[in-house]
Structure formats: structure tokens, C-alpha cells
Short mmCIF file of C-alpha atoms and ligand atoms in Angstrom, two decimals:
data_model
loop_
_atom_site.label_atom_id
_atom_site.label_comp_id
_atom_site.label_asym_id
_atom_site.label_seq_id
_atom_site.Cartn_x
_atom_site.Cartn_y
_atom_site.Cartn_z
CA MET A 1080 -24.85 5.23 -0.36
CA THR A 1081 -23.51 6.87 -3.49
CA TYR A 1082 -26.81 8.66 -4.20
CA ILE A 1083 -26.65 10.41 -0.83
CA VAL A 1084 -24.37 13.39 -1.17
CA LYS A 1085 -22.06 13.95 1.78
CA PRO A 1086 -22.81 17.20 3.62
CA ARG A 1087 -20.09 19.77 2.88
CA LEU A 1088 -20.52 21.52 6.21
CA HIS A 1089 -18.25 20.52 9.06
CA HIS A 1090 -17.52 21.65 12.58
CA PRO A 1091 -15.58 24.95 12.49
CA THR A 1092 -13.00 23.78 15.03
CA LEU A 1093 -11.87 20.62 13.21
CA PRO A 1094 -8.05 20.49 13.35
CA GLU A 1095 -6.21 21.59 10.21
CA ASN A 1096 -2.91 20.40 8.82
CA GLN A 1097 -0.12 22.69 7.59
CA LEU A 1098 -1.98 23.27 4.31
CA GLY A 1099 -5.09 24.38 6.18
CA TYR A 1100 -7.03 21.24 5.26
CA THR A 1101 -9.13 19.19 7.67
CA ARG A 1102 -9.42 15.41 7.48
CA ARG A 1103 -12.74 15.95 5.70
CA ASP A 1104 -10.83 17.41 2.75
CA TYR A 1105 -9.20 13.99 2.24
CA GLU A 1106 -12.46 12.03 2.32
CA GLY A 1107 -14.42 10.77 -0.70
CA LYS A 1108 -18.00 9.66 -1.24
CA ILE A 1109 -20.08 7.83 1.36
CA SER A 1110 -19.02 4.16 1.43
CA THR A 1111 -21.39 1.53 0.03
CA LEU A 1112 -19.51 -1.35 1.69
CA CYS A 1113 -21.08 -3.57 4.39
CA ALA A 1114 -21.03 -2.01 7.87
CA GLY A 1115 -17.95 -3.37 9.67
CA CYS A 1116 -16.00 -4.24 6.49
CA GLY A 1117 -12.26 -3.98 7.18
CA HIS A 1118 -11.77 -2.11 3.90
CA ASP A 1119 -13.51 0.99 5.34
CA SER A 1120 -10.96 1.07 8.19
CA ILE A 1121 -8.13 1.01 5.64
CA SER A 1122 -9.73 3.95 3.80
CA ALA A 1123 -9.86 5.82 7.13
CA ALA A 1124 -6.17 5.04 7.72
CA ILE A 1125 -5.25 6.32 4.23
CA ILE A 1126 -7.20 9.54 4.89
CA GLN A 1127 -5.44 9.99 8.24
CA ALA A 1128 -1.99 9.30 6.75
CA CYS A 1129 -2.42 11.76 3.84
CA TRP A 1130 -3.80 14.44 6.17
CA GLU A 1131 -0.89 14.00 8.59
CA LEU A 1132 1.63 14.09 5.73
CA ASP A 1133 0.19 17.44 4.50
CA ILE A 1134 -0.17 15.99 1.01
CA GLU A 1135 -1.81 18.23 -1.57
CA PRO A 1136 -4.66 16.03 -2.84
CA HIS A 1137 -4.05 16.93 -6.49
CA ARG A 1138 -0.58 15.34 -6.23
CA VAL A 1139 -2.03 11.86 -5.63
CA ALA A 1140 -3.07 9.35 -8.29
CA LYS A 1141 -5.10 6.47 -6.81
CA LEU A 1142 -5.60 3.42 -8.99
CA SER A 1143 -7.43 0.15 -8.46
CA GLY A 1144 -8.75 -2.99 -10.13
CA ILE A 1145 -12.13 -4.65 -9.48
CA GLY A 1146 -13.61 -5.85 -6.16
CA CYS A 1147 -15.03 -4.34 -2.96
CA SER A 1148 -11.45 -3.33 -2.11
CA SER A 1149 -10.95 -1.75 -5.51
CA LYS A 1150 -14.13 0.31 -5.03
CA THR A 1151 -12.67 2.02 -1.97
CA PRO A 1152 -10.67 4.78 -3.76
CA ASP A 1153 -14.09 6.32 -4.36
CA TYR A 1154 -14.40 6.72 -0.58
CA PHE A 1155 -11.14 8.60 0.08
CA LEU A 1156 -9.15 11.42 -1.52
CA GLY A 1157 -12.12 12.78 -3.47
CA ASN A 1158 -9.97 15.64 -4.77
CA SER A 1159 -7.22 13.41 -6.21
CA HIS A 1160 -6.72 11.77 -9.60
CA GLY A 1161 -8.33 8.34 -9.82
CA PHE A 1162 -8.52 5.41 -12.24
CA ASN A 1163 -10.61 2.31 -11.61
CA SER A 1164 -9.15 -0.18 -14.08
CA VAL A 1165 -10.01 -3.75 -15.10
CA HIS A 1166 -9.79 -6.80 -12.79
CA GLY A 1167 -6.10 -7.47 -12.00
CA ARG A 1168 -4.80 -4.77 -14.35
CA MET A 1169 -4.13 -1.93 -11.94
CA PRO A 1170 -0.32 -2.47 -11.78
CA SER A 1171 0.25 -2.00 -15.52
CA VAL A 1172 -1.98 1.09 -15.66
CA LEU A 1173 -0.14 2.49 -12.64
CA THR A 1174 3.25 1.68 -14.20
CA GLY A 1175 2.28 3.51 -17.41
CA ALA A 1176 1.01 6.55 -15.51
CA ASN A 1177 4.14 6.62 -13.39
CA LEU A 1178 6.40 6.46 -16.46
CA ALA A 1179 4.48 9.34 -18.02
CA ASN A 1180 4.58 11.54 -14.91
CA ARG A 1181 6.89 10.71 -12.02
CA GLU A 1182 5.84 13.81 -10.08
CA LEU A 1183 2.61 12.32 -8.70
CA ILE A 1184 2.29 10.10 -5.64
CA TYR A 1185 1.01 6.70 -6.81
CA LEU A 1186 -1.35 4.74 -4.60
CA GLY A 1187 -2.47 1.34 -5.90
CA VAL A 1188 -5.36 -0.30 -4.04
CA SER A 1189 -6.25 -3.90 -4.76
CA GLY A 1190 -7.77 -7.06 -3.30
CA ASP A 1191 -6.42 -10.54 -2.72
CA GLY A 1192 -8.49 -11.79 -5.67
CA ASP A 1193 -7.41 -8.86 -7.80
CA SER A 1194 -3.69 -9.28 -7.02
CA ALA A 1195 -3.14 -12.95 -6.10
CA SER A 1196 -5.33 -14.58 -8.78
CA ILE A 1197 -6.11 -12.83 -12.05
CA GLY A 1198 -3.55 -10.06 -11.45
CA ILE A 1199 -0.66 -12.08 -10.04
CA GLY A 1200 1.49 -11.59 -13.15
CA GLN A 1201 0.92 -7.85 -13.09
CA PHE A 1202 1.64 -7.73 -9.35
CA ALA A 1203 4.93 -9.59 -9.87
CA HIS A 1204 6.20 -7.29 -12.61
CA ALA A 1205 5.31 -4.07 -10.80
CA MET A 1206 7.31 -5.32 -7.79
CA ARG A 1207 10.32 -6.54 -9.75
CA ARG A 1208 10.51 -3.31 -11.76
CA GLY A 1209 10.57 -1.18 -8.62
CA VAL A 1210 7.70 1.10 -9.63
CA ASN A 1211 7.63 4.01 -7.20
CA MET A 1212 4.24 3.52 -5.54
CA LEU A 1213 2.48 2.38 -2.44
CA TYR A 1214 0.62 -0.84 -3.33
CA VAL A 1215 -1.99 -1.86 -0.74
CA VAL A 1216 -3.76 -5.21 -0.85
CA GLU A 1217 -6.91 -5.36 1.27
CA ASN A 1218 -6.70 -9.06 2.02
CA ASN A 1219 -9.84 -10.86 3.21
CA GLY A 1220 -9.13 -14.32 1.78
CA VAL A 1221 -12.27 -14.24 -0.36
CA TYR A 1222 -13.78 -12.67 -3.45
CA GLY A 1223 -16.06 -10.40 -1.43
CA LEU A 1224 -17.76 -8.67 -4.35
CA THR A 1225 -18.78 -11.95 -6.02
CA LYS A 1226 -20.17 -13.45 -2.78
CA GLY A 1227 -17.34 -15.10 -0.90
CA GLN A 1228 -15.52 -17.73 -2.98
CA PHE A 1229 -12.07 -18.65 -1.57
CA SER A 1230 -9.33 -16.48 -3.00
CA ALA A 1231 -5.73 -17.57 -3.59
CA THR A 1232 -4.65 -16.13 -0.21
CA ALA A 1233 -7.10 -18.30 1.79
CA ASP A 1234 -5.15 -20.59 4.10
CA GLN A 1235 -5.15 -24.33 3.46
CA GLY A 1236 -7.64 -25.95 5.85
CA SER A 1237 -9.58 -22.75 6.52
CA LYS A 1238 -13.35 -23.03 6.28
CA SER A 1239 -15.82 -21.10 4.13
CA LYS A 1240 -19.01 -19.73 5.67
CA ARG A 1241 -20.84 -22.83 4.41
CA GLY A 1242 -18.26 -25.17 5.95
CA VAL A 1243 -16.27 -26.07 2.82
CA VAL A 1244 -12.58 -26.68 3.64
CA ASN A 1245 -10.00 -25.00 1.40
CA ALA A 1246 -7.71 -27.68 -0.02
CA ASP A 1247 -5.24 -25.40 -1.80
CA ALA A 1248 -1.99 -23.91 -0.49
CA PRO A 1249 -2.14 -20.13 -0.10
CA VAL A 1250 -0.24 -17.48 -2.04
CA ASP A 1251 1.59 -15.23 0.42
CA LEU A 1252 1.88 -11.84 -1.25
CA VAL A 1253 4.35 -10.59 1.38
CA ALA A 1254 6.71 -13.51 0.68
CA LEU A 1255 6.31 -12.91 -3.06
CA ALA A 1256 6.99 -9.17 -2.77
CA LEU A 1257 10.15 -9.91 -0.77
CA GLN A 1258 11.33 -12.44 -3.30
CA LEU A 1259 10.54 -10.21 -6.28
CA GLY A 1260 12.58 -7.28 -5.03
CA ALA A 1261 10.10 -4.85 -3.45
CA THR A 1262 12.09 -2.40 -1.32
CA TYR A 1263 9.47 -1.76 1.39
CA VAL A 1264 7.35 -4.69 2.57
CA ALA A 1265 4.89 -4.70 5.46
CA ARG A 1266 1.84 -6.52 6.74
CA SER A 1267 -0.83 -5.04 8.94
CA PHE A 1268 -4.39 -5.50 10.12
CA SER A 1269 -7.32 -3.20 9.30
CA GLY A 1270 -8.27 -3.23 13.00
CA ASP A 1271 -4.89 -1.82 14.09
CA LYS A 1272 -4.92 1.85 13.04
CA GLN A 1273 -2.01 2.64 15.36
CA GLN A 1274 0.21 0.33 13.34
CA LEU A 1275 -1.34 0.89 9.91
CA VAL A 1276 -1.25 4.71 9.67
CA PRO A 1277 2.54 5.07 10.14
CA LEU A 1278 3.13 2.11 7.81
CA ILE A 1279 1.10 3.89 5.11
CA LYS A 1280 2.91 7.19 5.73
CA ALA A 1281 6.34 5.57 5.44
CA GLY A 1282 5.22 3.57 2.38
CA ILE A 1283 4.09 6.76 0.62
CA ALA A 1284 7.43 8.43 1.41
CA HIS A 1285 9.43 5.41 0.23
CA PRO A 1286 10.99 6.15 -3.18
CA GLY A 1287 10.52 2.67 -4.68
CA ALA A 1288 8.12 -0.27 -4.74
CA ALA A 1289 6.34 -0.27 -1.35
CA PHE A 1290 3.88 -3.04 -0.58
CA ILE A 1291 1.52 -3.46 2.38
CA ASP A 1292 -0.66 -6.54 2.77
CA VAL A 1293 -3.48 -5.55 5.11
CA VAL A 1294 -5.57 -8.36 6.55
CA SER A 1295 -9.06 -6.92 6.24
CA PRO A 1296 -11.96 -9.12 7.40
CA CYS A 1297 -15.00 -9.53 5.15
CA VAL A 1298 -17.87 -9.45 7.65
CA ALA A 1299 -20.36 -10.79 5.09
CA PHE A 1300 -18.47 -13.91 3.93
CA ASN A 1301 -15.31 -14.55 5.96
CA ASN A 1302 -15.68 -13.61 9.61
CA HIS A 1303 -16.77 -16.94 11.11
CA ALA A 1304 -15.06 -19.60 13.25
CA GLY A 1305 -12.73 -21.64 11.01
CA SER A 1306 -11.67 -18.62 8.96
CA THR A 1307 -8.09 -17.38 9.35
CA LYS A 1308 -8.99 -13.88 8.12
CA SER A 1309 -11.67 -13.06 10.74
CA TYR A 1310 -11.40 -10.28 13.32
CA ASP A 1311 -11.16 -12.84 16.17
CA TYR A 1312 -8.51 -15.00 14.47
CA VAL A 1313 -6.22 -12.11 13.55
CA ARG A 1314 -6.51 -10.50 16.99
CA GLU A 1315 -5.56 -13.82 18.63
CA HIS A 1316 -2.66 -14.65 16.27
CA ASN A 1317 -1.24 -11.21 15.48
CA GLU A 1318 2.51 -11.15 16.14
CA ALA A 1319 3.86 -7.62 15.62
CA VAL A 1320 7.62 -7.52 14.95
CA ASN A 1321 7.92 -3.76 15.44
CA ARG A 1322 6.02 -0.51 15.83
CA ILE A 1323 6.83 2.41 13.57
CA ASP A 1324 6.97 6.12 14.16
CA PHE A 1325 7.45 7.96 10.91
CA MET A 1326 9.17 11.36 10.81
CA PRO A 1327 8.90 13.18 7.46
CA ARG A 1328 12.02 15.01 6.33
CA HIS A 1329 10.81 18.45 7.44
CA ASP A 1330 9.83 17.40 10.98
CA GLU A 1331 12.02 18.22 13.91
CA ILE A 1332 12.90 14.89 15.51
CA THR A 1333 12.12 15.24 19.18
CA VAL A 1334 11.01 11.76 20.20
CA SER A 1335 13.28 9.84 22.54
CA TYR A 1336 13.24 6.13 23.23
CA PRO A 1337 14.91 3.81 25.68
CA GLU A 1338 18.29 2.60 24.38
CA GLY A 1339 18.50 -0.82 22.83
CA GLU A 1340 14.84 -1.07 21.88
CA VAL A 1341 14.69 1.23 18.89
CA ALA A 1342 16.18 1.08 15.41
CA HIS A 1343 16.41 4.40 13.55
CA VAL A 1344 16.34 4.00 9.78
CA ARG A 1345 16.98 7.05 7.64
CA GLN A 1346 15.49 6.87 4.14
CA HIS A 1347 16.99 8.33 0.99
CA ASP A 1348 14.69 11.39 1.11
CA GLY A 1349 15.81 12.27 4.64
CA SER A 1350 12.72 10.94 6.43
CA VAL A 1351 13.39 8.76 9.46
CA LEU A 1352 11.67 5.62 10.67
CA HIS A 1353 11.86 4.86 14.37
CA LEU A 1354 11.27 1.16 14.78
CA ARG A 1355 10.39 0.00 18.24
CA LYS A 1356 11.46 -3.62 18.15
CA LEU A 1357 9.01 -6.05 19.66
CA ALA A 1358 10.87 -9.14 18.44
CA SER A 1359 14.32 -8.38 19.79
CA SER A 1360 16.38 -10.10 17.08
CA TYR A 1361 14.41 -8.71 14.15
CA ASP A 1362 16.40 -6.71 11.57
CA PRO A 1363 14.09 -5.20 8.89
CA THR A 1364 16.99 -4.35 6.55
CA ASP A 1365 17.91 -8.02 6.02
CA ARG A 1366 15.80 -9.40 3.16
CA ILE A 1367 16.82 -13.04 3.57
CA ARG A 1368 16.28 -12.99 7.33
CA ALA A 1369 12.87 -11.39 6.76
CA MET A 1370 11.89 -14.21 4.39
CA ASN A 1371 13.02 -16.87 6.86
CA TYR A 1372 11.38 -15.17 9.83
CA LEU A 1373 8.09 -14.95 7.96
CA GLN A 1374 8.12 -18.68 7.16
CA GLU A 1375 9.16 -19.65 10.68
CA ARG A 1376 6.40 -17.67 12.38
CA GLN A 1377 3.79 -18.71 9.82
CA ALA A 1378 4.59 -22.35 10.57
CA GLN A 1379 3.65 -21.55 14.19
CA GLY A 1380 0.26 -20.23 13.00
CA GLU A 1381 1.13 -16.57 13.61
CA VAL A 1382 0.13 -13.64 11.43
CA VAL A 1383 3.33 -11.57 11.45
CA THR A 1384 2.66 -7.82 11.16
CA GLY A 1385 4.79 -4.68 11.10
CA LEU A 1386 7.54 -3.43 8.80
CA LEU A 1387 9.13 -6.63 7.57
CA TYR A 1388 11.67 -5.30 5.09
CA LEU A 1389 13.06 -1.93 4.10
CA ASP A 1390 15.85 -1.00 1.73
CA PRO A 1391 16.77 2.50 2.96
CA ASP A 1392 18.43 3.40 -0.35
CA PRO A 1393 16.31 1.92 -3.15
CA GLU A 1394 16.39 2.61 -6.87
CA ASP A 1395 13.07 2.84 -8.72
CA LEU A 1396 12.03 2.10 -12.30
CA HIS A 1397 13.02 5.58 -13.50
CA GLY A 1398 16.49 4.99 -12.03
CA HIS A 1399 16.75 1.60 -13.80
CA LEU A 1400 15.69 3.11 -17.13
CA GLU A 1401 17.48 6.45 -16.75
CA THR A 1402 14.39 8.35 -17.88
CA VAL A 1403 14.15 12.13 -18.07
CA GLU A 1404 12.98 14.04 -15.00
CA GLN A 1405 10.25 15.95 -16.81
CA PRO A 1406 6.75 14.49 -17.21
CA PHE A 1407 5.93 13.54 -20.83
CA ASN A 1408 3.20 16.15 -21.11
CA ARG A 1409 5.77 18.88 -20.55
CA LEU A 1410 8.24 17.66 -23.18
CA GLU A 1411 8.27 19.68 -26.42
CA ALA A 1412 8.78 18.26 -29.93
CA ALA A 1413 12.39 19.48 -29.85
CA ASP A 1414 13.02 17.40 -26.68
CA LEU A 1415 11.59 14.27 -28.27
CA CYS A 1416 13.10 14.51 -31.77
CA PRO A 1417 16.92 14.39 -31.81
CA GLY A 1418 17.10 15.79 -35.37
CA SER A 1419 18.41 14.26 -38.61
CA ALA A 1420 22.11 14.63 -37.73
CA ALA A 1421 21.67 12.53 -34.57
CA LEU A 1422 19.54 10.03 -36.48
CA LYS A 1423 22.23 9.64 -39.16
CA LYS A 1424 24.78 8.97 -36.44
CA ILE A 1425 22.59 6.30 -34.85
CA ASN A 1426 21.93 4.66 -38.22
CA ALA A 1427 25.64 4.71 -39.06
CA SER A 1428 26.47 3.02 -35.75
CA LEU A 1429 24.11 0.17 -36.64
CA ARG A 1430 25.60 -0.57 -40.07
C1 LIG B 542 -12.10 -10.32 -15.96
C2 LIG B 542 -13.00 -10.48 -14.78
N1 LIG B 542 -13.14 -11.70 -14.22
C3 LIG B 542 -13.94 -11.87 -13.14
C4 LIG B 542 -14.63 -10.82 -12.64
C5 LIG B 542 -15.55 -11.03 -11.46
N2 LIG B 542 -15.02 -10.47 -10.22
C6 LIG B 542 -15.33 -9.25 -9.81
S1 LIG B 542 -14.61 -8.85 -8.37
C7 LIG B 542 -13.88 -10.36 -8.27
C8 LIG B 542 -13.02 -10.78 -7.12
C9 LIG B 542 -12.73 -9.69 -6.16
O1 LIG B 542 -12.01 -10.19 -5.08
P1 LIG B 542 -10.95 -9.31 -4.32
O2 LIG B 542 -10.00 -8.71 -5.28
O3 LIG B 542 -10.38 -10.16 -3.27
O4 LIG B 542 -11.81 -8.11 -3.74
P2 LIG B 542 -12.82 -8.07 -2.49
O5 LIG B 542 -14.18 -7.93 -3.13
O6 LIG B 542 -12.66 -9.32 -1.71
O7 LIG B 542 -12.40 -6.87 -1.74
C10 LIG B 542 -14.19 -11.16 -9.36
C11 LIG B 542 -13.72 -12.53 -9.59
C12 LIG B 542 -14.46 -9.54 -13.25
N3 LIG B 542 -15.06 -8.45 -12.78
N4 LIG B 542 -13.65 -9.41 -14.31
S1 LIG B 543 -18.88 -8.29 0.87
FE1 LIG B 543 -17.18 -8.42 2.31
S2 LIG B 543 -15.51 -7.27 1.31
FE2 LIG B 543 -17.42 -6.68 0.29
S3 LIG B 543 -18.12 -4.85 1.39
FE3 LIG B 543 -19.13 -6.62 2.34
S4 LIG B 543 -17.78 -7.13 4.07
FE4 LIG B 543 -16.58 -5.85 2.68
MG1 LIG B 544 -10.83 -10.24 -1.28
#
């Protein structure tokens, strides 16, 4: 409950990361979500990933829209910058913040209602522009906060808690992100921390538009038989294409794997992803193949999880626009005003 203040004391032997912080230093307020909500597990995975990456909390900007999922940034990274925006508007606020200061790590948290309905236009443009961010959708197939109406990601034929059958075709945000040009695309499950934590770590390190769709059951309104976003359904139909181990640039790489089962992908910043292939023919650097694979497996009723696509050498929005390196708040008047001689030259070139 938000009115109960979290105790600041913790066990003196809690492990610390390289900055001397414990996991507790990456937590936020006490969650007000329903006990068992998948969203809380995603918050725990974000906390774990940031702690393991030795991220200084003040370097993170977490932004969200409206919904149970969009409330969660209050429950992690309590010492980071945060902005809870309007329903479906997180991507444009994040894009603006990123353009103003590229030095922060941008974490967008949204829901399936927030991103696939009211915010679908904003979602599309953030992906196509290559905004450097990790965008996480906590996907439960319903509008949890407003009591469980079907969202646009609910599968056709799936049943609501009251037995109503969804007649509409679903929006697949992973397929959209792939089509729109996102350079890191993954799907995971809130109940699979082993898979989710490295996916979040690699997504944060990715210098472009990274998107993770996390199936996250709503225990209050969408966890019954007939739902395709329940804990039981996802556990039974989860088809992982690979397992990731993420090695940040400064880590000594000591892990060894059996030959033929691992793909090593080096990212632009020097970090390395070790992908243990579970589906032997799967190549995560082939966008078209990823799109086909997704459709094929979905037609078989499978929920495909893992790292589905990665461009190891992406260009982000700042690269497209050739912006200056320095954040706006550090630019002086002299940097922003070219002077009358330069202005005259520009005007003359337009005559
Ligand atoms: C402009 C606007 N329209 C509608 C609403 C009502 N509303 C609040 S949250 C929400 C849906 C949230 O669903 P989702 O993003 O899936 O989040 P969840 O609660 O399922 O995590 C809606 C429709 C609103 N707050 N603002
Ligand atoms: S209503 Fe659903 S999404 Fe919202 S907190 Fe409860 S279980 Fe989670
Ligand atoms: Mg939802």
C-alpha cells in the first residue's frame, strides 16, 4: 500500500553490486497491485537487471502511460527520474526527453491497452524512428485497471471471465515492432525470470529501439480457462526459440558452451549476447525470417518467446537526425545562435 512506507533497514549481508548498491536500492514503493499480478514479477525482473548491470539509478528515466502496468514504475527504481504521462502518450514524451538528453537510459513501461489501442499510433512512430529506449509492454490481454474489458491484443475466440467470446482479430505488437523497424524485438513471460532478466539487460544495452512484449497474466480478470493470457495457458504453450546470456562490455567472457548450439552476437557497444538456440534453425538477425517464424508458430497456437530479432549494428533517432552530442540543457546561447553572418548566408541560399 502506498501509505505504508517501506522500511529502510535491510539485512547487513545483502549482496552488493560494483557500485556498492543492494537490490533494495533499485526498489520503489510498496506495490498496490493484486497479489499474483504478473506486472509485479516484471518489476522484480527490472530491479534485478538494473542491479546486475551496475546502473546508477540517477541515469535512468522511466516513463509510462495509464493502467495497472503503467503504475508499476512507482514500484521500482525509486531513485530514478520518472514521468507518468497520459493514456497512450508515453512514447512521444519519451521521444522528446530522449531528444533533449541522450545521456539517460530510457525505460518505457506500458500496457496492451495503453500501446495497442489508444497509443498504437505513438507506439508505431517511436519504433519507426528508432528511439534509443527499452519499451516494455506488460501484456495481459485486458484493460486491468478499468475492470477487465478485452484489449486489442486479446486473441480471437478467447473468453472473458464472464464467458463472452472475443470476436476481433488481435494486434500482435511483436509483429508490428518487427515490421516498423525496431532493432531489438523479444517476447517473454512474467513467470519466466530466467529468460526475462537477460532480455531486459540486453534491451537496455541495445543502442536503438528495443521492444519486449511480456505476457503478464491479470489474476483478477484474465486468468481463467478460455483465456490465452493466463498462467496455465502460457506455461502450456510457451515455445522458447533461444535462451540469452548477456555479457556487458566490461565483463570478462568466461562462459563456454557446446559447439553448434550457441550463437554469439556482438553489439555495437561491445557487449555480447550468447544465444543458446532451442529452435535449431532460428536466426535472430534475419528480420524477414523472424516475421515468418512468428506467424508459423502462432498458427500452431504457440506463444513464441525469446530474442526474436536483433540488429547488432543499429542506428538510432539521433543518428538519423545528426543531432549534437550534448544535452540541450548544457548548450549555451552561442551554441544555439549561429550569428547574423551565418543567417545572412542561409537567407541568401534560399533566394
Ligand atoms: C484518455 C483516456 N481514456 C481512457 C482511460 C481509461 N483507462 C484507464 S487505464 C485503461 C486501460 C489500461 O489497460 P492496459 O494498458 O492494458 O493496462 P493494464 O491495467 O491492463 O495493465 C483505460 C481504458 C483513461 N485513463 N484515459
Ligand atoms: S487488475 Fe489485473 S492487471 Fe491490475 S493489478 Fe490486478 S491482476 Fe494486475
Ligand atoms: Mg492490459
